[in-house]
XYZ file of C-alpha atoms in Angstrom:
753
model
C 6.332 27.346 38.606
C 5.188 25.921 35.267
C 7.092 23.397 33.192
C 9.720 24.429 30.677
C 8.305 23.295 27.316
C 10.031 23.570 23.941
C 8.855 22.288 20.573
C 11.013 21.732 17.489
C 9.710 20.572 14.112
C 12.595 18.531 12.661
C 10.717 18.129 9.380
C 7.090 17.939 8.329
C 6.112 21.563 8.837
C 4.563 21.657 5.349
C 1.771 19.452 4.033
C 3.963 17.554 1.542
C 6.490 16.093 3.996
C 6.391 13.380 6.680
C 6.135 14.243 10.352
C 8.919 14.285 12.916
C 9.007 16.525 16.009
C 10.836 17.011 19.290
C 8.942 17.953 22.440
C 11.048 18.882 25.461
C 9.361 19.036 28.855
C 11.872 20.141 31.472
C 14.827 17.764 30.951
C 12.896 14.993 29.156
C 12.744 14.876 25.340
C 10.060 13.083 23.318
C 10.445 12.205 19.654
C 6.884 12.375 18.328
C 6.626 10.439 15.065
C 9.560 9.719 12.775
C 8.122 9.552 9.277
C 9.919 9.179 5.974
C 9.056 9.633 2.320
C 8.690 6.687 -0.046
C 11.832 7.866 -1.835
C 13.747 7.165 1.411
C 16.119 10.087 0.996
C 18.709 9.856 3.793
C 19.392 13.604 3.626
C 15.925 14.249 5.017
C 16.917 12.478 8.245
C 19.946 14.664 9.025
C 18.043 16.653 11.713
C 16.867 13.377 13.258
C 20.403 11.965 13.234
C 21.715 14.976 15.143
C 18.880 14.755 17.687
C 19.303 11.032 18.480
C 21.523 11.551 21.596
C 18.922 13.867 23.167
C 15.888 11.600 22.736
C 14.497 9.849 25.830
C 11.304 8.276 24.404
C 9.358 7.927 21.142
C 5.603 8.385 20.655
C 4.017 7.010 17.465
C 0.656 8.423 16.385
C -0.214 6.439 13.220
C 1.059 3.265 11.508
C 1.776 4.630 8.017
C 5.120 5.526 6.475
C 4.574 9.265 6.907
C 4.521 8.823 10.698
C 6.949 5.944 11.416
C 8.754 5.154 8.162
C 12.191 6.083 9.564
C 11.886 3.936 12.705
C 13.662 0.783 11.349
C 16.494 2.921 9.957
C 16.816 4.948 13.166
C 17.032 1.795 15.290
C 19.166 -0.291 12.941
C 21.516 2.380 11.572
C 21.352 5.500 13.765
C 21.494 3.714 17.117
C 18.147 4.828 18.542
C 17.676 2.784 21.728
C 14.934 4.340 23.831
C 11.436 3.217 24.894
C 8.832 3.470 22.140
C 5.138 3.894 22.940
C 2.252 3.100 20.596
C -1.025 1.238 20.471
C -1.071 -2.411 19.429
C -2.622 -1.783 15.961
C -0.074 0.961 15.277
C 2.691 -1.522 16.039
C 1.280 -4.437 14.027
C 0.031 -2.448 11.041
C 3.160 -0.318 11.043
C 5.154 -3.514 10.668
C 3.061 -4.422 7.618
C 3.643 -0.970 6.135
C 7.402 -1.315 6.429
C 7.411 -4.920 5.156
C 5.617 -3.735 2.038
C 7.967 -0.785 1.592
C 11.056 -2.980 1.815
C 9.745 -5.690 -0.513
C 8.503 -3.174 -3.082
C 11.770 -1.224 -3.193
C 13.986 -4.313 -2.986
C 12.248 -5.682 -6.082
C 13.179 -2.613 -8.147
C 16.439 -1.300 -6.615
C 19.467 -2.220 -4.545
C 17.698 -1.127 -1.387
C 19.957 -1.449 1.673
C 18.782 1.200 4.140
C 17.034 -1.444 6.228
C 15.906 -5.038 5.849
C 13.177 -7.252 7.276
C 15.265 -8.007 10.368
C 15.500 -4.277 11.100
C 11.724 -4.032 10.750
C 11.217 -6.938 13.151
C 13.566 -5.363 15.674
C 11.843 -1.981 15.440
C 8.405 -3.439 16.168
C 9.414 -6.157 18.608
C 7.300 -6.345 21.751
C 10.413 -5.698 23.840
C 11.067 -2.497 21.883
C 7.549 -1.053 21.639
C 5.458 -0.605 24.776
C 1.864 -1.121 23.670
C -0.871 0.964 25.291
C -4.638 0.972 25.093
C -6.747 4.033 24.408
C -7.107 6.281 27.468
C -4.564 4.208 29.400
C -2.429 6.402 31.632
C 1.234 5.455 31.868
C 3.463 7.190 34.385
C 7.050 7.395 33.229
C 9.990 6.627 35.473
C 13.587 7.772 35.620
C 14.232 11.138 34.008
C 10.568 11.302 33.027
C 9.330 10.871 36.587
C 6.120 12.849 37.019
C 5.136 12.729 33.317
C 2.013 10.811 32.299
C 1.316 9.846 28.674
C -2.110 8.820 27.412
C -3.257 7.860 23.879
C -6.761 8.740 22.640
C -8.487 7.571 19.462
C -7.786 9.807 16.467
C -10.251 8.121 14.076
C -7.919 8.313 11.047
C -6.389 4.817 10.979
C -6.816 1.798 13.200
C -4.803 2.410 16.345
C -4.138 6.035 15.350
C -3.655 8.161 18.452
C -3.911 11.656 19.826
C -1.312 11.907 22.585
C -1.713 13.756 25.860
C 1.376 14.388 27.986
C 0.640 15.594 31.497
C 3.488 17.266 33.369
C 4.211 17.090 37.078
C 2.346 20.375 37.652
C -0.754 19.069 35.841
C -0.177 20.927 32.559
C -1.595 19.069 29.564
C 0.212 18.990 26.225
C -1.941 17.582 23.399
C -0.458 16.332 20.111
C -3.273 15.904 17.568
C -2.483 15.345 13.892
C -4.510 13.515 11.238
C -7.701 13.148 13.251
C -11.207 12.530 11.948
C -14.433 13.749 13.536
C -16.627 11.501 11.353
C -17.637 7.970 12.226
C -16.730 5.497 9.483
C -17.463 1.898 8.579
C -14.758 0.489 10.844
C -13.605 3.374 13.071
C -15.242 5.645 15.605
C -14.836 9.388 15.313
C -12.405 11.220 17.540
C -13.796 12.906 20.626
C -11.122 15.598 20.596
C -13.396 18.501 21.503
C -15.040 16.545 24.330
C -11.855 15.096 25.801
C -9.801 18.252 26.208
C -10.633 21.678 27.501
C -8.149 24.504 27.804
C -4.893 22.469 27.669
C -1.644 24.305 28.268
C -0.370 23.497 24.753
C -1.942 21.923 21.697
C 0.037 20.848 18.633
C -2.310 20.345 15.683
C -2.063 20.074 11.923
C -3.713 22.416 9.452
C -3.859 19.919 6.594
C -7.187 20.361 4.860
C -6.354 18.409 1.730
C -5.664 19.292 -1.886
C -8.134 20.834 -4.361
C -8.663 17.529 -6.169
C -9.887 16.029 -2.882
C -12.159 18.918 -1.940
C -15.286 16.957 -2.827
C -16.432 14.750 0.064
C -18.160 12.205 -2.169
C -16.878 9.044 -0.576
C -19.953 6.909 -1.070
C -22.407 6.976 -3.967
C -20.300 8.927 -6.461
C -17.282 6.738 -5.847
C -19.288 3.561 -6.431
C -21.028 5.080 -9.455
C -17.654 5.809 -11.080
C -16.532 2.251 -10.405
C -19.643 0.697 -11.920
C -19.495 2.972 -14.964
C -15.939 1.858 -15.746
C -16.679 -1.836 -15.211
C -19.801 -1.766 -17.387
C -17.764 -0.025 -20.080
C -15.527 -3.114 -20.178
C -12.705 -1.275 -18.433
C -10.522 -2.295 -15.492
C -9.904 -0.134 -12.450
C -6.613 0.391 -10.640
C -7.007 1.802 -7.143
C -3.620 2.631 -5.542
C -4.005 2.133 -1.782
C -1.814 2.064 1.289
C -0.749 -1.175 2.939
C -2.730 -1.494 6.156
C -4.346 1.853 6.979
C -7.089 3.479 4.945
C -7.311 0.385 2.763
C -9.408 -1.294 5.494
C -12.186 1.266 5.050
C -12.075 0.914 1.256
C -12.196 -2.878 1.455
C -15.278 -2.866 3.679
C -17.012 -0.369 1.384
C -16.334 -2.409 -1.767
C -17.075 -5.767 -0.137
C -20.456 -4.489 1.023
C -21.252 -3.081 -2.431
C -20.286 -6.345 -4.152
C -22.380 -8.365 -1.689
C -25.502 -6.176 -1.933
C -25.462 -6.094 -5.735
C -24.060 -9.626 -6.168
C -21.473 -8.469 -8.679
C -19.405 -10.989 -10.604
C -16.546 -8.675 -11.553
C -13.251 -9.824 -9.983
C -12.252 -7.781 -6.949
C -8.665 -8.199 -5.735
C -6.133 -6.818 -3.253
C -2.630 -6.980 -4.730
C 0.014 -6.661 -2.019
C 2.931 -8.799 -0.788
C 1.440 -8.625 2.729
C -2.240 -8.944 1.791
C -2.891 -12.080 3.852
C -1.128 -10.805 6.969
C -2.922 -7.462 6.784
C -6.330 -9.152 6.759
C -5.337 -11.510 9.576
C -4.245 -8.639 11.790
C -7.465 -6.761 10.983
C -9.531 -9.785 12.008
C -7.814 -9.920 15.401
C -8.254 -6.228 16.214
C -12.032 -5.768 16.185
C -11.957 -4.295 19.696
C -10.089 -1.280 18.276
C -12.888 -0.594 15.784
C -16.364 0.848 16.229
C -19.279 -0.911 17.862
C -20.983 -1.571 14.521
C -18.173 -3.894 13.431
C -18.363 -5.818 16.696
C -22.171 -6.001 16.445
C -22.011 -7.441 12.940
C -19.595 -10.091 14.166
C -21.797 -10.996 17.147
C -25.032 -11.073 15.139
C -23.578 -13.092 12.287
C -25.149 -16.525 12.066
C -21.836 -18.212 11.300
C -19.802 -15.777 13.415
C -18.058 -14.565 10.282
C -15.479 -11.897 10.871
C -16.275 -8.668 8.983
C -12.836 -8.967 7.373
C -13.454 -12.510 6.153
C -13.833 -11.287 2.605
C -16.033 -13.368 0.303
C -15.638 -11.306 -2.849
C -12.213 -9.750 -2.318
C -9.432 -12.060 -3.515
C -5.961 -11.784 -2.000
C -3.086 -11.752 -4.485
C 0.557 -11.542 -3.465
C 2.156 -11.614 -6.921
C 1.296 -10.647 -10.479
C 1.099 -14.351 -11.297
C -1.704 -14.840 -8.762
C -3.525 -11.831 -10.197
C -3.213 -13.318 -13.682
C -5.143 -16.409 -12.570
C -8.294 -14.334 -12.025
C -10.933 -14.426 -14.775
C -10.159 -12.286 -17.782
C -12.119 -9.107 -18.411
C -12.963 -6.014 -16.364
C -11.788 -6.096 -12.779
C -11.092 -3.832 -9.823
C -7.641 -4.150 -8.265
C -6.516 -2.480 -5.056
C -2.728 -2.355 -5.258
C 0.098 -0.875 -3.214
C 1.779 1.645 -3.123
C -0.356 4.826 -3.407
C 2.511 7.019 -4.632
C 3.155 4.712 -7.643
C 6.887 5.172 -7.022
C 7.321 1.435 -6.494
C 5.265 -1.652 -5.864
C 2.872 -3.628 -8.000
C 0.526 -0.648 -8.427
C 3.209 0.974 -10.588
C 3.495 -2.147 -12.762
C -0.259 -2.278 -13.291
C -0.368 1.422 -14.102
C 2.216 1.020 -16.866
C 0.201 -1.879 -18.287
C -3.285 -0.340 -18.048
C -2.672 3.394 -18.560
C -2.930 3.347 -22.369
C -6.471 1.913 -22.484
C -9.087 4.729 -22.452
C -11.674 2.332 -21.001
C -9.650 1.878 -17.798
C -9.849 4.029 -14.688
C -7.074 5.097 -12.305
C -8.921 5.842 -9.083
C -7.182 7.635 -6.204
C -8.760 7.653 -2.761
C -5.985 9.467 -0.904
C -3.449 12.179 -1.542
C -0.204 10.909 -3.051
C 3.198 11.954 -1.803
C 4.448 15.238 -3.240
C 6.764 14.813 -6.228
C 5.669 11.248 -6.890
C 4.072 9.786 -9.985
C 0.773 9.560 -8.147
C 0.858 13.274 -7.298
C 1.604 14.095 -10.945
C -1.430 12.123 -12.081
C -3.662 13.714 -9.435
C -2.612 17.181 -10.556
C -3.316 16.210 -14.169
C -6.838 15.107 -13.212
C -7.740 18.767 -12.552
C -7.128 19.606 -16.207
C -9.857 17.319 -17.467
C -9.702 14.251 -19.718
C -6.632 14.772 -21.885
C -3.765 12.406 -22.829
C -0.574 12.621 -20.791
C 2.777 11.333 -22.043
C 5.273 10.183 -19.423
C 8.835 8.916 -19.690
C 9.158 6.411 -16.861
C 12.108 4.279 -15.733
C 11.005 0.678 -15.292
C 13.181 -1.425 -12.989
C 12.907 -5.079 -12.134
C 15.032 -7.730 -10.495
C 16.147 -10.606 -12.744
C 18.289 -13.683 -11.932
C 21.939 -13.718 -12.954
C 22.828 -15.845 -15.964
C 25.901 -16.882 -17.929
C 29.170 -15.102 -17.216
C 27.599 -12.885 -14.548
C 26.441 -15.926 -12.607
C 29.876 -17.578 -12.893
C 31.592 -14.401 -11.691
C 29.162 -14.118 -8.783
C 29.746 -17.750 -7.739
C 33.511 -17.303 -7.950
C 33.315 -14.237 -5.739
C 31.201 -16.148 -3.205
C 33.733 -19.012 -3.209
C 36.541 -16.609 -2.406
C 34.541 -15.085 0.421
C 33.689 -18.500 1.890
C 37.279 -19.683 1.543
C 38.500 -16.634 3.420
C 35.878 -17.186 6.107
C 37.060 -20.799 6.596
C 40.781 -20.046 6.532
C 40.673 -17.253 9.105
C 39.211 -19.291 12.009
C 41.374 -22.273 11.061
C 44.521 -20.159 11.174
C 43.516 -18.655 14.499
C 42.847 -22.112 15.963
C 46.210 -23.405 14.708
C 48.013 -20.540 16.420
C 46.135 -21.201 19.642
C 47.160 -24.887 19.527
C 50.833 -23.937 19.812
C 50.186 -22.187 23.118
C 48.082 -24.770 24.965
C 46.825 -28.305 24.292
C 43.551 -28.661 22.454
C 40.720 -29.382 24.922
C 38.097 -32.033 24.413
C 34.809 -30.579 23.104
C 31.307 -31.976 23.256
C 28.266 -31.270 21.136
C 24.870 -32.682 20.308
C 25.849 -33.277 16.664
C 27.779 -36.230 15.243
C 31.213 -36.326 13.647
C 29.700 -37.712 10.467
C 27.338 -34.783 10.184
C 30.171 -32.409 10.971
C 32.355 -34.019 8.334
C 29.593 -33.702 5.764
C 29.115 -30.057 6.726
C 32.812 -29.260 6.383
C 32.976 -31.165 3.123
C 30.046 -29.247 1.702
C 31.667 -25.981 2.749
C 34.834 -26.707 0.812
C 33.238 -28.587 -2.085
C 34.335 -27.176 -5.388
C 37.033 -25.030 -3.790
C 40.635 -25.241 -4.938
C 41.657 -25.348 -1.274
C 43.525 -27.979 0.696
C 43.564 -27.798 4.466
C 46.654 -29.102 6.200
C 46.015 -31.617 9.026
C 46.553 -29.088 11.791
C 44.172 -26.564 10.265
C 41.556 -29.233 9.514
C 41.717 -30.545 13.057
C 41.443 -27.021 14.439
C 38.409 -26.370 12.266
C 36.781 -29.558 13.586
C 37.488 -28.557 17.175
C 36.294 -25.023 16.530
C 32.931 -26.441 15.394
C 32.266 -28.301 18.670
C 32.687 -31.853 17.334
C 31.211 -34.737 19.337
C 34.104 -36.802 20.650
C 32.663 -39.058 23.321
C 35.345 -40.618 25.535
C 38.220 -39.838 23.207
C 40.852 -37.161 23.092
C 42.377 -35.974 19.864
C 45.822 -37.553 19.463
C 48.804 -35.390 18.692
C 49.286 -34.972 14.964
C 45.924 -36.534 14.059
C 44.694 -35.523 10.627
C 41.008 -35.839 11.453
C 38.640 -36.613 14.289
C 38.595 -40.265 15.368
C 35.867 -42.856 14.715
C 33.485 -41.143 12.245
C 30.099 -42.846 12.218
C 26.539 -42.258 11.135
C 23.858 -41.644 13.737
C 21.890 -44.782 14.346
C 18.632 -42.816 14.192
C 19.315 -41.762 10.614
C 18.265 -45.174 9.222
C 15.160 -45.773 11.320
C 12.118 -46.758 9.271
C 9.597 -47.277 12.099
C 8.880 -45.546 15.393
C 8.508 -47.224 18.810
C 4.945 -48.264 17.961
C 5.720 -49.793 14.580
C 4.323 -46.938 12.489
C 6.251 -46.133 9.320
C 8.258 -42.932 9.484
C 7.910 -40.458 6.629
C 10.623 -37.777 6.832
C 8.616 -35.310 4.733
C 5.934 -35.178 7.453
C 8.432 -33.743 9.926
C 9.770 -30.974 7.708
C 8.480 -27.495 8.498
C 7.336 -25.654 5.440
C 9.324 -22.460 5.000
C 6.894 -19.616 4.603
C 7.633 -15.999 4.004
C 7.025 -13.489 6.766
C 5.330 -11.211 4.330
C 3.700 -13.302 1.641
C 1.439 -16.310 1.484
C -0.192 -17.988 4.433
C 1.619 -18.325 7.711
C 1.877 -21.533 9.699
C -1.042 -22.171 12.026
C 0.962 -21.467 15.169
C 2.961 -18.664 13.527
C 6.038 -19.964 15.332
C 8.933 -17.648 14.794
C 11.522 -20.207 15.846
C 12.006 -22.048 12.565
C 15.738 -22.809 12.750
C 15.173 -26.405 11.662
C 13.017 -25.454 8.671
C 14.623 -25.638 5.243
C 15.773 -22.177 4.257
C 15.394 -21.110 0.662
C 18.276 -18.796 -0.157
C 17.575 -15.958 -2.518
C 18.915 -16.657 -5.975
C 21.612 -14.226 -7.174
C 19.999 -11.421 -9.113
C 20.499 -7.920 -10.443
C 18.430 -4.832 -11.213
C 17.664 -4.079 -14.848
C 16.347 -0.603 -15.691
C 14.854 0.605 -18.959
C 13.051 3.780 -19.986
C 9.480 3.380 -21.199
C 7.160 5.931 -22.757
C 3.669 5.693 -21.284
C 0.761 7.552 -22.837
C -1.953 7.919 -20.222
C -5.342 7.695 -21.903
C -7.122 6.052 -18.988
C -9.503 8.228 -17.004
C -8.124 9.583 -13.693
C -10.463 10.297 -10.784
C -9.911 11.376 -7.162
C -12.312 10.762 -4.285
C -11.718 11.640 -0.663
C -11.364 8.543 1.501
C -8.465 9.932 3.531
C -10.341 9.967 6.834
C -9.301 13.463 7.921
C -11.322 16.387 9.221
C -11.991 19.181 6.732
C -10.909 22.811 7.181
C -14.223 23.991 8.626
C -14.349 21.203 11.196
C -10.725 21.807 12.203
C -11.577 25.442 12.961
C -14.559 24.527 15.097
C -12.645 21.864 17.012
C -9.663 24.074 17.801
C -11.842 26.938 18.999
C -13.875 24.568 21.154
C -10.776 23.031 22.763
C -9.430 26.585 23.342
C -5.817 25.777 24.211
C -3.729 28.343 26.029
C -1.062 27.998 23.346
C -1.557 26.511 19.879
C 1.089 25.374 17.382
C -0.019 24.714 13.794
C 1.956 22.546 11.386
C 1.726 20.258 8.355
C -0.559 22.309 6.151
C -0.666 24.354 3.005
C 0.934 27.785 3.646
C -2.231 29.703 2.752
C -4.489 27.376 4.735
C -2.188 27.482 7.765
C -2.005 31.289 7.770
C -5.794 31.547 7.442
C -6.307 29.101 10.293
C -3.867 31.025 12.482
C -5.701 34.282 11.827
C -9.083 32.714 12.567
C -7.966 31.100 15.836
C -6.264 34.289 17.037
C -9.462 36.230 16.458
C -11.773 33.666 18.072
C -9.493 32.976 21.054
C -8.410 36.564 21.699
C -10.818 36.914 24.622
C -9.019 34.187 26.551
C -5.549 35.410 25.485
C -4.506 32.268 23.632
C -1.305 32.397 21.608
C -1.233 30.826 18.124
C 2.062 30.070 16.323
C 3.091 28.312 13.109
C 5.906 25.768 13.293
C 8.832 26.231 10.923
C 11.436 23.546 10.109
C 14.211 23.342 12.732
C 12.808 26.340 14.636
C 12.543 25.800 18.386
C 9.473 27.383 19.948
C 9.572 28.131 23.664
C 6.000 27.543 24.815
C 6.618 27.422 28.553
C 3.781 28.666 30.714
C 4.567 30.685 33.812
C 1.516 29.399 35.594
C 1.203 30.049 39.357
C 1.695 26.412 40.292
C 4.262 25.030 42.693
C 5.390 21.750 44.124
C 5.311 21.565 47.896
C 5.667 19.095 50.734
C 2.628 18.585 52.958
C 3.003 17.849 56.617
C 1.541 14.523 57.720
C -0.999 16.244 59.940
C -2.400 18.127 56.941
C -2.540 15.060 54.693
C -4.589 13.141 57.258
C -7.043 15.999 57.761
C -7.731 16.956 54.126
C -10.917 15.614 52.482
C -10.170 14.961 48.816
C -12.813 14.635 46.105
C -12.066 13.013 42.771
C -12.431 15.183 39.668
C -11.439 13.319 36.517
C -7.767 12.408 36.867
C -7.249 14.727 39.854
C -8.265 15.039 43.487
C -9.287 18.379 45.000
C -9.653 19.500 48.572
C -9.525 22.568 50.830
C -6.297 23.160 52.700
C -5.344 25.781 55.284
C -1.773 25.997 56.460
C 1.430 27.995 56.598
C 4.150 27.753 53.946
C 7.714 27.511 55.187
C 10.693 28.383 52.993
C 12.838 25.489 51.703
C 15.379 24.127 54.151
C 18.901 23.041 53.388
C 17.824 19.400 53.289
C 14.713 19.932 51.148
C 14.507 21.938 47.917
C 10.692 22.293 48.133
C 8.621 24.532 50.329
C 6.778 22.816 53.172
C 3.185 23.484 54.237
C 2.467 22.864 57.919
C -0.788 23.221 59.878
C -1.762 26.763 60.803
C -2.141 27.850 64.389
C -5.527 27.248 66.011
C -6.402 30.939 65.942
C -5.486 31.230 62.272
C -7.351 28.075 61.318
C -10.584 29.145 63.039
C -13.264 30.943 61.124
C -15.826 30.135 58.502
C -15.209 26.906 56.619
C -14.763 26.859 52.887
C -16.947 24.872 50.512
C -19.729 25.013 47.993
C -17.484 25.505 44.965
C -18.880 24.106 41.715
C -16.199 22.902 39.302
C -16.854 21.870 35.734
C -18.605 22.902 32.542
C -22.034 21.286 32.263
C -24.077 21.297 29.050
C -27.846 21.192 28.889
C -27.728 18.145 26.632
C -25.865 16.269 29.368
C -28.300 17.533 31.997
C -31.255 16.341 29.890
C -29.691 12.904 29.574
C -29.123 12.726 33.343
C -32.718 13.805 34.008
C -34.001 11.100 31.691
C -31.976 8.484 33.548
C -33.491 9.750 36.808
C -37.012 9.358 35.396
C -37.674 13.076 34.942
C -39.029 14.250 31.611
C -37.406 17.322 30.061
C -38.175 18.941 26.710
C -36.424 21.630 24.713
C -38.207 24.950 24.389
C -36.577 28.199 23.279
C -33.075 27.102 24.269
C -34.261 25.971 27.725
C -35.191 22.670 29.305
C -38.751 22.583 30.610
C -39.150 19.891 33.254
C -42.039 18.611 35.308
C -43.041 20.859 38.168
C -42.805 23.075 36.129
C -39.088 23.825 36.448
C -36.997 25.449 33.741
C -33.260 25.044 33.295
C -31.256 27.468 31.224
C -27.703 28.727 30.833
C -26.935 32.338 31.746
C -25.841 34.502 28.838
C -23.281 36.444 30.894
C -21.572 33.959 33.196
C -22.514 30.714 31.419
C -23.833 29.161 34.655
C -26.798 26.806 34.736
C -29.889 28.480 36.243
C -32.942 26.788 37.766
C -36.296 28.531 37.978
C -39.498 27.133 39.445
C -41.643 26.670 42.514
C -40.042 25.140 45.607
C -41.488 21.645 45.502
C -40.292 18.075 45.590
C -39.667 18.056 41.819
C -37.560 21.194 42.123
C -35.219 19.652 44.683
C -35.010 16.386 42.729
C -34.051 18.305 39.618
C -31.548 20.403 41.568
C -29.856 17.272 42.923
C -29.493 15.922 39.379
C -27.960 19.211 38.212
C -25.591 19.271 41.197
C -24.554 15.744 40.288
C -23.183 16.995 36.983
C -20.690 19.214 38.821
C -17.791 18.365 41.049
C -18.735 20.020 44.334
C -15.845 20.780 46.649
């Protein structure tokens, strides 16, 4: 029979929350997306925490915080250790998103939910299995028989629509945040062309907010920018880290280049350089126009080699730009943290400035408050905002911090020394070998205890030396020795020339310590930098003060979110015509209206439409007449199979035997000769052919075909039309050579079995 399918929305059923869902197919459980808000409220993740033991695999659809923001916390704190599947751009750009989130929140709060190491672990190549679009991956183990496939969603680079195919060939489609429009750097999704009548489709009903109802992403957006700049005002554009910002950057770079503008254009983000570098290396995930521009460029310039856009990682770098009007793209779009919030506080009071939103801000955030205020027209808005920043410790606080660190280090040294001393009483101390020298070890131990009011007794000091793998070549430590024997300096430490007589400069051999998230990386981007000098973070604290901000700057909202609108969503869902449809992540009124529309349009094919509610498990199992059976070898060798998409079809005639004690499946064996005799089967046409596809195939075969009254009129003359009752393609014309040529082309569009 059909698969047992259950769907649970952990959170994200409404438009203003991140996405996180459980999809259970038989005994295998998928976690589809694990988003988080930019407030990083741990209480939101309680349903996810309870579901961790049941999860077998994770599917990630998009790289932004709303779709994978909780992944580092789930892996580092909740113990999530299962295979994760995503496209390469989702993995790389998702890492940039979470780097930016950590750095922005760490700069303004004591953020400890995850760190950069947790982010690296979450997106490590051993953790995330990277797939290409339309690449089928058959799962093993408990998921044996399941096939997962990502398809382009068109919303963000690497964004995916997931198809999960069960063992009985039932398709489950998860499609959220898709875009049917082709953009500057991304192709549109082919959702309606890729899927037809899936068993279950999970789709969002998010059609945007009223302030983003206007689809003026091009001329009006640029006109507003130029008006503010020519009025001697600066523009703050809050953007995401590595998603929709790519589209905005290409749009602005092209406008600056065509009009040769001299106004400074900057991207302010702690990961600005890395984001652009990753974008340059992922052109194959973008549309053909981007690749064509790269190939046709005289100097082979990458489309993301920005000539006008300046990359700034700190406010100090932004301050070095020329004074006067400028356009700054800054993270984060919610204005809850990040350098966009700092710029807003500084620029909001000037009525010449413009705060320009290109995407919907997170509900309850400062950005959402400003977007709602934009609907009321140009009027001042007074806000009481807490301003937090991290400052270095000074004076008594610094002394107290250093004293606390000394006590911690002293305890760390005394504990292993005491343990080694106790071990010495039981058995003699063995000789240890290491690649370091005693002199270096002595210096290291001295530096550890420097400034401490601590005296190690000889036994403890000797144990500490032995514990650290001291180099004692040819000597054993005498009983009662106070220190290791024969300290010396390495002879290589004083070398001034190499083997060829060239002068040695130690500074040439030092690796420059570069941040993983800011500034330029080393050329080889080597992650193994153990020998590089490490710059420890200076002790600091968070200082918070309340500031009154009077917003006199103009606020504007333009839709650059890259999502399908409400009308297009309706048309796509009706065209896909799933057997069961689950709607989520939308405004309550919009979701109810979409449910009513789909139920009415799909009533003739008996489709069921439901709305997901938080923590409500929907049983969407289909009792389809499909079975798993064992085929006898004689039948397998005699069946002629024809490929149809991802499947193979063929006629089979046999007798089904009930399951035996050894086998749990029914077995089909060849029928008797008398039963198998008779007319042969065949001539079944499978597929749904469109006249536009037929016309294209005729053109490739050298046959002209023109549209006339909803029909194709071909040479001969032969007409091709679709029947109004059964929807079958009909050919009419005289029986001639052209007729049979045209018929063969039409037959070629079907799968004939």
